[in-house]
């Protein structure tokens, strides 16, 4: 039996929110790889409107509720015969003791029959973590449970290359700032090319997020990026799965 830690208080009031889902496209295999669960207000309000209500008092409860809601919806929406991943952002500062703080996640997955190996947890570089050793312990426990670990917004946050070396994630998501206009910007191309080469050496998969044009997509394909997310592929859809752009597979095939 798992014992809760002192920080894992669940007496805070739950926020009112739901999830939108945005597809992640696997260009190598020409299919949807998974969907990211994105927080939205109950009527489709922005993530900012929800996250603005998160405080130190309700941070743990909100993080736990997000996981539960995302898994419940994915179990209902994902086709049973597809090996789709569910990508969930998590708040490392809301994880006090990794094993105890996973109780709700594991219980929800078991209750709805969602495979643990299909769960991807994204650590955003925008969130500062004052205890790097604690973050490493979180990643180690999550990987032990069979989850895929990802670093989101790579190239835009606090730790950069240090976090990549320390955590050795399975996946890095290149920040949209590096993606925007990459088809006409040699500097962005050089940086992304370096990330792809470095990631390959470390056995880390690269995902480009925030792709909005076919030209950006084609350039990123030429640079060796295998996974993609962004408005060009499909917009976030409230409590539903968005289909990907009909030309996504054809563009990838033409680039091979």
PDB file of C-alpha atoms in Angstrom:
ATOM      1  CA  UNK A   1       0.000   0.000   0.000  1.00  0.00           C
ATOM      2  CA  UNK A   2       1.367   3.386  -0.985  1.00  0.00           C
ATOM      3  CA  UNK A   3       1.590   6.028   1.719  1.00  0.00           C
ATOM      4  CA  UNK A   4       0.966   9.637   0.753  1.00  0.00           C
ATOM      5  CA  UNK A   5       3.578  12.281   1.386  1.00  0.00           C
ATOM      6  CA  UNK A   6       3.077  15.407   3.444  1.00  0.00           C
ATOM      7  CA  UNK A   7       2.717  17.553   0.340  1.00  0.00           C
ATOM      8  CA  UNK A   8       0.122  15.369  -1.348  1.00  0.00           C
ATOM      9  CA  UNK A   9      -2.901  17.131   0.043  1.00  0.00           C
ATOM     10  CA  UNK A  10      -6.127  16.584  -1.864  1.00  0.00           C
ATOM     11  CA  UNK A  11      -8.447  18.806   0.144  1.00  0.00           C
ATOM     12  CA  UNK A  12      -8.185  21.740  -2.275  1.00  0.00           C
ATOM     13  CA  UNK A  13     -11.198  22.553  -4.394  1.00  0.00           C
ATOM     14  CA  UNK A  14     -11.096  21.220  -7.957  1.00  0.00           C
ATOM     15  CA  UNK A  15     -10.998  23.687 -10.839  1.00  0.00           C
ATOM     16  CA  UNK A  16     -13.645  23.495 -13.549  1.00  0.00           C
ATOM     17  CA  UNK A  17     -11.949  22.433 -16.782  1.00  0.00           C
ATOM     18  CA  UNK A  18     -11.831  19.849 -19.538  1.00  0.00           C
ATOM     19  CA  UNK A  19      -9.420  18.788 -22.280  1.00  0.00           C
ATOM     20  CA  UNK A  20      -8.905  19.416 -25.979  1.00  0.00           C
ATOM     21  CA  UNK A  21      -6.875  16.971 -28.042  1.00  0.00           C
ATOM     22  CA  UNK A  22      -4.341  17.821 -30.752  1.00  0.00           C
ATOM     23  CA  UNK A  23      -2.897  15.137 -33.042  1.00  0.00           C
ATOM     24  CA  UNK A  24       0.797  14.241 -33.239  1.00  0.00           C
ATOM     25  CA  UNK A  25       1.794  12.931 -36.668  1.00  0.00           C
ATOM     26  CA  UNK A  26       4.402  10.253 -37.372  1.00  0.00           C
ATOM     27  CA  UNK A  27       5.824  11.165 -40.788  1.00  0.00           C
ATOM     28  CA  UNK A  28       7.961   8.037 -41.080  1.00  0.00           C
ATOM     29  CA  UNK A  29       4.934   5.747 -40.877  1.00  0.00           C
ATOM     30  CA  UNK A  30       2.373   8.176 -42.320  1.00  0.00           C
ATOM     31  CA  UNK A  31      -0.049   7.936 -39.416  1.00  0.00           C
ATOM     32  CA  UNK A  32      -1.190   9.587 -36.228  1.00  0.00           C
ATOM     33  CA  UNK A  33       1.249   8.757 -33.430  1.00  0.00           C
ATOM     34  CA  UNK A  34      -0.837  10.123 -30.592  1.00  0.00           C
ATOM     35  CA  UNK A  35      -2.701  13.113 -29.209  1.00  0.00           C
ATOM     36  CA  UNK A  36      -1.715  15.726 -26.658  1.00  0.00           C
ATOM     37  CA  UNK A  37      -4.290  16.582 -23.996  1.00  0.00           C
ATOM     38  CA  UNK A  38      -4.503  20.362 -23.580  1.00  0.00           C
ATOM     39  CA  UNK A  39      -6.322  22.077 -20.739  1.00  0.00           C
ATOM     40  CA  UNK A  40      -9.364  24.145 -21.655  1.00  0.00           C
ATOM     41  CA  UNK A  41     -12.202  25.773 -19.767  1.00  0.00           C
ATOM     42  CA  UNK A  42     -15.506  23.861 -19.638  1.00  0.00           C
ATOM     43  CA  UNK A  43     -16.830  25.932 -22.530  1.00  0.00           C
ATOM     44  CA  UNK A  44     -13.611  25.804 -24.541  1.00  0.00           C
ATOM     45  CA  UNK A  45     -11.994  28.793 -22.849  1.00  0.00           C
ATOM     46  CA  UNK A  46      -8.217  29.153 -23.223  1.00  0.00           C
ATOM     47  CA  UNK A  47      -5.663  27.256 -21.189  1.00  0.00           C
ATOM     48  CA  UNK A  48      -4.487  30.592 -19.803  1.00  0.00           C
ATOM     49  CA  UNK A  49      -7.893  31.210 -18.234  1.00  0.00           C
ATOM     50  CA  UNK A  50      -7.627  27.903 -16.384  1.00  0.00           C
ATOM     51  CA  UNK A  51      -3.937  28.010 -15.481  1.00  0.00           C
ATOM     52  CA  UNK A  52      -4.409  31.499 -14.087  1.00  0.00           C
ATOM     53  CA  UNK A  53      -6.472  29.917 -11.307  1.00  0.00           C
ATOM     54  CA  UNK A  54      -3.697  27.540 -10.219  1.00  0.00           C
ATOM     55  CA  UNK A  55      -2.135  28.472  -6.883  1.00  0.00           C
ATOM     56  CA  UNK A  56       0.244  26.840  -4.434  1.00  0.00           C
ATOM     57  CA  UNK A  57      -2.813  25.626  -2.530  1.00  0.00           C
ATOM     58  CA  UNK A  58      -4.463  23.796  -5.437  1.00  0.00           C
ATOM     59  CA  UNK A  59      -1.436  22.928  -7.628  1.00  0.00           C
ATOM     60  CA  UNK A  60      -1.267  19.279  -6.551  1.00  0.00           C
ATOM     61  CA  UNK A  61      -5.013  18.735  -6.875  1.00  0.00           C
ATOM     62  CA  UNK A  62      -5.062  20.383 -10.315  1.00  0.00           C
ATOM     63  CA  UNK A  63      -2.152  18.272 -11.568  1.00  0.00           C
ATOM     64  CA  UNK A  64      -3.861  15.097 -10.375  1.00  0.00           C
ATOM     65  CA  UNK A  65      -7.238  16.112 -11.836  1.00  0.00           C
ATOM     66  CA  UNK A  66      -5.619  16.849 -15.226  1.00  0.00           C
ATOM     67  CA  UNK A  67      -4.161  13.354 -15.429  1.00  0.00           C
ATOM     68  CA  UNK A  68      -7.423  11.709 -14.452  1.00  0.00           C
ATOM     69  CA  UNK A  69      -9.517  13.757 -16.870  1.00  0.00           C
ATOM     70  CA  UNK A  70      -7.115  13.231 -19.776  1.00  0.00           C
ATOM     71  CA  UNK A  71      -6.926   9.464 -19.273  1.00  0.00           C
ATOM     72  CA  UNK A  72     -10.689   9.098 -18.862  1.00  0.00           C
ATOM     73  CA  UNK A  73     -11.391  11.036 -22.060  1.00  0.00           C
ATOM     74  CA  UNK A  74      -8.680   9.261 -24.044  1.00  0.00           C
ATOM     75  CA  UNK A  75     -10.004   5.860 -23.014  1.00  0.00           C
ATOM     76  CA  UNK A  76     -13.374   6.899 -24.401  1.00  0.00           C
ATOM     77  CA  UNK A  77     -12.110   8.573 -27.588  1.00  0.00           C
ATOM     78  CA  UNK A  78      -9.137   6.494 -28.737  1.00  0.00           C
ATOM     79  CA  UNK A  79     -10.002   3.616 -31.100  1.00  0.00           C
ATOM     80  CA  UNK A  80      -9.407   0.325 -29.332  1.00  0.00           C
ATOM     81  CA  UNK A  81      -7.361  -1.138 -32.202  1.00  0.00           C
ATOM     82  CA  UNK A  82      -4.949   1.827 -32.551  1.00  0.00           C
ATOM     83  CA  UNK A  83      -1.669   2.066 -30.663  1.00  0.00           C
ATOM     84  CA  UNK A  84      -2.095   5.758 -29.883  1.00  0.00           C
ATOM     85  CA  UNK A  85      -0.118   7.640 -27.249  1.00  0.00           C
ATOM     86  CA  UNK A  86      -1.674  10.116 -24.874  1.00  0.00           C
ATOM     87  CA  UNK A  87       0.613  13.034 -24.067  1.00  0.00           C
ATOM     88  CA  UNK A  88      -0.020  14.875 -20.794  1.00  0.00           C
ATOM     89  CA  UNK A  89       1.777  17.931 -19.436  1.00  0.00           C
ATOM     90  CA  UNK A  90       2.683  17.643 -15.795  1.00  0.00           C
ATOM     91  CA  UNK A  91       3.774  20.114 -13.163  1.00  0.00           C
ATOM     92  CA  UNK A  92       7.017  18.869 -11.565  1.00  0.00           C
ATOM     93  CA  UNK A  93       6.558  21.240  -8.646  1.00  0.00           C
ATOM     94  CA  UNK A  94       3.287  19.435  -7.879  1.00  0.00           C
ATOM     95  CA  UNK A  95       5.038  16.068  -7.531  1.00  0.00           C
ATOM     96  CA  UNK A  96       6.177  15.731  -3.937  1.00  0.00           C
ATOM     97  CA  UNK A  97       6.962  12.005  -3.754  1.00  0.00           C
ATOM     98  CA  UNK A  98       6.964  10.302  -7.174  1.00  0.00           C
ATOM     99  CA  UNK A  99       5.541   6.919  -6.123  1.00  0.00           C
ATOM    100  CA  UNK A 100       2.760   8.305  -3.918  1.00  0.00           C
ATOM    101  CA  UNK A 101       1.831  11.022  -6.386  1.00  0.00           C
ATOM    102  CA  UNK A 102       1.229   8.422  -9.103  1.00  0.00           C
ATOM    103  CA  UNK A 103      -1.583   6.684  -7.237  1.00  0.00           C
ATOM    104  CA  UNK A 104      -4.419   8.492  -9.028  1.00  0.00           C
ATOM    105  CA  UNK A 105      -2.744   8.069 -12.422  1.00  0.00           C
ATOM    106  CA  UNK A 106      -2.260   4.327 -12.004  1.00  0.00           C
ATOM    107  CA  UNK A 107      -5.704   3.797 -10.494  1.00  0.00           C
ATOM    108  CA  UNK A 108      -7.438   5.709 -13.292  1.00  0.00           C
ATOM    109  CA  UNK A 109      -5.548   3.845 -16.038  1.00  0.00           C
ATOM    110  CA  UNK A 110      -6.454   0.520 -14.437  1.00  0.00           C
ATOM    111  CA  UNK A 111     -10.115   1.512 -14.004  1.00  0.00           C
ATOM    112  CA  UNK A 112     -10.622   2.549 -17.642  1.00  0.00           C
ATOM    113  CA  UNK A 113      -8.244   0.002 -19.168  1.00  0.00           C
ATOM    114  CA  UNK A 114      -5.728   2.486 -20.568  1.00  0.00           C
ATOM    115  CA  UNK A 115      -2.245   0.974 -21.125  1.00  0.00           C
ATOM    116  CA  UNK A 116       0.537   2.599 -19.124  1.00  0.00           C
ATOM    117  CA  UNK A 117       2.940   2.185 -22.045  1.00  0.00           C
ATOM    118  CA  UNK A 118       0.736   4.579 -24.062  1.00  0.00           C
ATOM    119  CA  UNK A 119       1.185   7.438 -21.581  1.00  0.00           C
ATOM    120  CA  UNK A 120       3.613  10.249 -22.392  1.00  0.00           C
ATOM    121  CA  UNK A 121       4.400  12.823 -19.703  1.00  0.00           C
ATOM    122  CA  UNK A 122       5.728  16.180 -20.883  1.00  0.00           C
ATOM    123  CA  UNK A 123       7.931  18.318 -18.696  1.00  0.00           C
ATOM    124  CA  UNK A 124       7.831  21.896 -19.902  1.00  0.00           C
ATOM    125  CA  UNK A 125      11.079  23.860 -19.891  1.00  0.00           C
ATOM    126  CA  UNK A 126       9.066  26.929 -18.932  1.00  0.00           C
ATOM    127  CA  UNK A 127       8.702  25.697 -15.357  1.00  0.00           C
ATOM    128  CA  UNK A 128      11.644  26.343 -13.095  1.00  0.00           C
ATOM    129  CA  UNK A 129      12.652  23.477 -10.820  1.00  0.00           C
ATOM    130  CA  UNK A 130      14.876  24.411  -7.892  1.00  0.00           C
ATOM    131  CA  UNK A 131      15.856  20.822  -7.016  1.00  0.00           C
ATOM    132  CA  UNK A 132      17.232  19.071 -10.123  1.00  0.00           C
ATOM    133  CA  UNK A 133      17.837  15.859  -8.163  1.00  0.00           C
ATOM    134  CA  UNK A 134      14.133  15.667  -7.332  1.00  0.00           C
ATOM    135  CA  UNK A 135      13.280  16.086 -11.003  1.00  0.00           C
ATOM    136  CA  UNK A 136      15.637  13.229 -11.923  1.00  0.00           C
ATOM    137  CA  UNK A 137      13.933  11.002  -9.340  1.00  0.00           C
ATOM    138  CA  UNK A 138      10.541  11.800 -10.865  1.00  0.00           C
ATOM    139  CA  UNK A 139      11.709  10.889 -14.365  1.00  0.00           C
ATOM    140  CA  UNK A 140      13.327   7.663 -13.131  1.00  0.00           C
ATOM    141  CA  UNK A 141      10.141   6.545 -11.373  1.00  0.00           C
ATOM    142  CA  UNK A 142       7.929   7.450 -14.318  1.00  0.00           C
ATOM    143  CA  UNK A 143      10.177   5.537 -16.680  1.00  0.00           C
ATOM    144  CA  UNK A 144      10.121   2.567 -14.285  1.00  0.00           C
ATOM    145  CA  UNK A 145       6.332   2.575 -14.606  1.00  0.00           C
ATOM    146  CA  UNK A 146       6.688   2.289 -18.389  1.00  0.00           C
ATOM    147  CA  UNK A 147       5.778   5.876 -19.289  1.00  0.00           C
ATOM    148  CA  UNK A 148       7.447   7.802 -22.118  1.00  0.00           C
ATOM    149  CA  UNK A 149       9.143  10.954 -20.842  1.00  0.00           C
ATOM    150  CA  UNK A 150       9.319  14.124 -22.933  1.00  0.00           C
ATOM    151  CA  UNK A 151      10.858  17.588 -22.555  1.00  0.00           C
ATOM    152  CA  UNK A 152       8.492  20.192 -23.991  1.00  0.00           C
ATOM    153  CA  UNK A 153       9.440  23.583 -25.454  1.00  0.00           C
ATOM    154  CA  UNK A 154      13.058  22.502 -25.912  1.00  0.00           C
ATOM    155  CA  UNK A 155      15.219  25.520 -26.651  1.00  0.00           C
ATOM    156  CA  UNK A 156      13.008  28.039 -24.877  1.00  0.00           C
ATOM    157  CA  UNK A 157      13.262  27.330 -21.171  1.00  0.00           C
ATOM    158  CA  UNK A 158      15.364  27.337 -18.063  1.00  0.00           C
ATOM    159  CA  UNK A 159      17.722  24.394 -18.293  1.00  0.00           C
ATOM    160  CA  UNK A 160      18.268  23.643 -21.976  1.00  0.00           C
ATOM    161  CA  UNK A 161      21.102  21.238 -22.695  1.00  0.00           C
ATOM    162  CA  UNK A 162      21.732  20.592 -19.003  1.00  0.00           C
ATOM    163  CA  UNK A 163      18.233  19.218 -18.560  1.00  0.00           C
ATOM    164  CA  UNK A 164      18.607  17.053 -21.642  1.00  0.00           C
ATOM    165  CA  UNK A 165      21.830  15.529 -20.302  1.00  0.00           C
ATOM    166  CA  UNK A 166      20.554  15.067 -16.744  1.00  0.00           C
ATOM    167  CA  UNK A 167      17.144  13.619 -17.603  1.00  0.00           C
ATOM    168  CA  UNK A 168      17.867  11.681 -20.800  1.00  0.00           C
ATOM    169  CA  UNK A 169      14.214  11.901 -21.932  1.00  0.00           C
ATOM    170  CA  UNK A 170      12.747   9.632 -24.574  1.00  0.00           C
ATOM    171  CA  UNK A 171      11.434  12.594 -26.548  1.00  0.00           C
ATOM    172  CA  UNK A 172      12.198  16.294 -27.019  1.00  0.00           C
ATOM    173  CA  UNK A 173       9.686  18.736 -28.476  1.00  0.00           C
ATOM    174  CA  UNK A 174      11.388  21.568 -30.347  1.00  0.00           C
ATOM    175  CA  UNK A 175       9.884  24.889 -29.315  1.00  0.00           C
ATOM    176  CA  UNK A 176       7.638  26.552 -31.865  1.00  0.00           C
ATOM    177  CA  UNK A 177       9.831  29.668 -31.877  1.00  0.00           C
ATOM    178  CA  UNK A 178      12.535  27.639 -33.608  1.00  0.00           C
ATOM    179  CA  UNK A 179       9.973  26.163 -36.017  1.00  0.00           C
ATOM    180  CA  UNK A 180       8.251  29.366 -37.096  1.00  0.00           C
ATOM    181  CA  UNK A 181       9.474  30.393 -40.531  1.00  0.00           C
ATOM    182  CA  UNK A 182      12.220  27.777 -40.569  1.00  0.00           C
ATOM    183  CA  UNK A 183      11.770  27.271 -44.314  1.00  0.00           C
ATOM    184  CA  UNK A 184      13.310  30.705 -45.000  1.00  0.00           C
ATOM    185  CA  UNK A 185      15.692  31.011 -42.032  1.00  0.00           C
ATOM    186  CA  UNK A 186      19.127  29.312 -42.296  1.00  0.00           C
ATOM    187  CA  UNK A 187      19.889  30.069 -38.644  1.00  0.00           C
ATOM    188  CA  UNK A 188      16.823  28.176 -37.428  1.00  0.00           C
ATOM    189  CA  UNK A 189      17.637  25.343 -39.814  1.00  0.00           C
ATOM    190  CA  UNK A 190      21.156  25.076 -38.417  1.00  0.00           C
ATOM    191  CA  UNK A 191      19.937  24.977 -34.818  1.00  0.00           C
ATOM    192  CA  UNK A 192      17.284  22.351 -35.496  1.00  0.00           C
ATOM    193  CA  UNK A 193      19.752  20.274 -37.509  1.00  0.00           C
ATOM    194  CA  UNK A 194      22.119  20.336 -34.521  1.00  0.00           C
ATOM    195  CA  UNK A 195      19.310  19.251 -32.187  1.00  0.00           C
ATOM    196  CA  UNK A 196      18.399  16.351 -34.487  1.00  0.00           C
ATOM    197  CA  UNK A 197      22.015  15.143 -34.651  1.00  0.00           C
ATOM    198  CA  UNK A 198      22.492  15.497 -30.899  1.00  0.00           C
ATOM    199  CA  UNK A 199      19.211  13.732 -30.150  1.00  0.00           C
ATOM    200  CA  UNK A 200      20.125  10.867 -32.444  1.00  0.00           C
ATOM    201  CA  UNK A 201      23.400  10.406 -30.575  1.00  0.00           C
ATOM    202  CA  UNK A 202      21.517  10.311 -27.264  1.00  0.00           C
ATOM    203  CA  UNK A 203      18.803   8.004 -28.660  1.00  0.00           C
ATOM    204  CA  UNK A 204      16.145  10.689 -28.159  1.00  0.00           C
ATOM    205  CA  UNK A 205      13.230  11.161 -30.577  1.00  0.00           C
ATOM    206  CA  UNK A 206      12.577  14.683 -31.880  1.00  0.00           C
ATOM    207  CA  UNK A 207       9.130  16.230 -32.313  1.00  0.00           C
ATOM    208  CA  UNK A 208       8.583  19.640 -33.910  1.00  0.00           C
ATOM    209  CA  UNK A 209       5.629  21.514 -32.445  1.00  0.00           C
ATOM    210  CA  UNK A 210       3.842  24.591 -33.682  1.00  0.00           C
ATOM    211  CA  UNK A 211       4.092  23.676 -37.387  1.00  0.00           C
ATOM    212  CA  UNK A 212       1.703  25.960 -39.259  1.00  0.00           C
ATOM    213  CA  UNK A 213       2.656  25.661 -42.933  1.00  0.00           C
ATOM    214  CA  UNK A 214       3.489  22.946 -45.428  1.00  0.00           C
ATOM    215  CA  UNK A 215       6.787  24.692 -46.166  1.00  0.00           C
ATOM    216  CA  UNK A 216       7.824  24.459 -42.491  1.00  0.00           C
ATOM    217  CA  UNK A 217       6.815  20.797 -42.480  1.00  0.00           C
ATOM    218  CA  UNK A 218       8.803  19.990 -45.640  1.00  0.00           C
ATOM    219  CA  UNK A 219      11.908  21.738 -44.311  1.00  0.00           C
ATOM    220  CA  UNK A 220      11.729  19.907 -40.990  1.00  0.00           C
ATOM    221  CA  UNK A 221      11.355  16.621 -42.835  1.00  0.00           C
ATOM    222  CA  UNK A 222      14.529  17.410 -44.781  1.00  0.00           C
ATOM    223  CA  UNK A 223      16.295  18.060 -41.471  1.00  0.00           C
ATOM    224  CA  UNK A 224      15.346  14.598 -40.210  1.00  0.00           C
ATOM    225  CA  UNK A 225      12.511  15.361 -37.776  1.00  0.00           C
ATOM    226  CA  UNK A 226      10.146  12.343 -37.515  1.00  0.00           C
ATOM    227  CA  UNK A 227       7.232  13.595 -35.354  1.00  0.00           C
ATOM    228  CA  UNK A 228       5.081  16.703 -35.843  1.00  0.00           C
ATOM    229  CA  UNK A 229       2.386  18.726 -34.147  1.00  0.00           C
ATOM    230  CA  UNK A 230       0.765  22.027 -35.024  1.00  0.00           C
ATOM    231  CA  UNK A 231      -2.165  23.787 -36.617  1.00  0.00           C
ATOM    232  CA  UNK A 232      -1.197  22.604 -40.122  1.00  0.00           C
ATOM    233  CA  UNK A 233      -1.769  19.018 -39.019  1.00  0.00           C
ATOM    234  CA  UNK A 234      -4.834  19.604 -36.856  1.00  0.00           C
ATOM    235  CA  UNK A 235      -6.134  22.070 -34.316  1.00  0.00           C
ATOM    236  CA  UNK A 236      -6.985  21.133 -30.726  1.00  0.00           C
ATOM    237  CA  UNK A 237     -10.551  19.840 -30.535  1.00  0.00           C
ATOM    238  CA  UNK A 238     -12.608  19.982 -27.363  1.00  0.00           C
ATOM    239  CA  UNK A 239     -13.259  16.480 -25.996  1.00  0.00           C
ATOM    240  CA  UNK A 240     -12.782  15.002 -29.484  1.00  0.00           C
ATOM    241  CA  UNK A 241     -10.031  13.828 -31.824  1.00  0.00           C
ATOM    242  CA  UNK A 242      -9.095  16.075 -34.727  1.00  0.00           C
ATOM    243  CA  UNK A 243      -8.233  14.411 -38.064  1.00  0.00           C
ATOM    244  CA  UNK A 244      -4.838  15.271 -39.526  1.00  0.00           C
ATOM    245  CA  UNK A 245      -4.296  17.262 -42.703  1.00  0.00           C
ATOM    246  CA  UNK A 246      -5.131  15.044 -45.694  1.00  0.00           C
ATOM    247  CA  UNK A 247      -1.783  15.823 -47.353  1.00  0.00           C
ATOM    248  CA  UNK A 248       0.397  15.016 -44.324  1.00  0.00           C
ATOM    249  CA  UNK A 249       1.317  11.492 -45.435  1.00  0.00           C
ATOM    250  CA  UNK A 250       1.809  12.482 -49.090  1.00  0.00           C
ATOM    251  CA  UNK A 251       4.219  15.307 -48.235  1.00  0.00           C
ATOM    252  CA  UNK A 252       6.228  12.919 -46.074  1.00  0.00           C
ATOM    253  CA  UNK A 253       6.308  10.269 -48.788  1.00  0.00           C
ATOM    254  CA  UNK A 254       7.511  12.799 -51.359  1.00  0.00           C
ATOM    255  CA  UNK A 255      10.359  13.834 -49.079  1.00  0.00           C
ATOM    256  CA  UNK A 256      11.759  10.310 -48.735  1.00  0.00           C
TER     257      UNK A 256
END
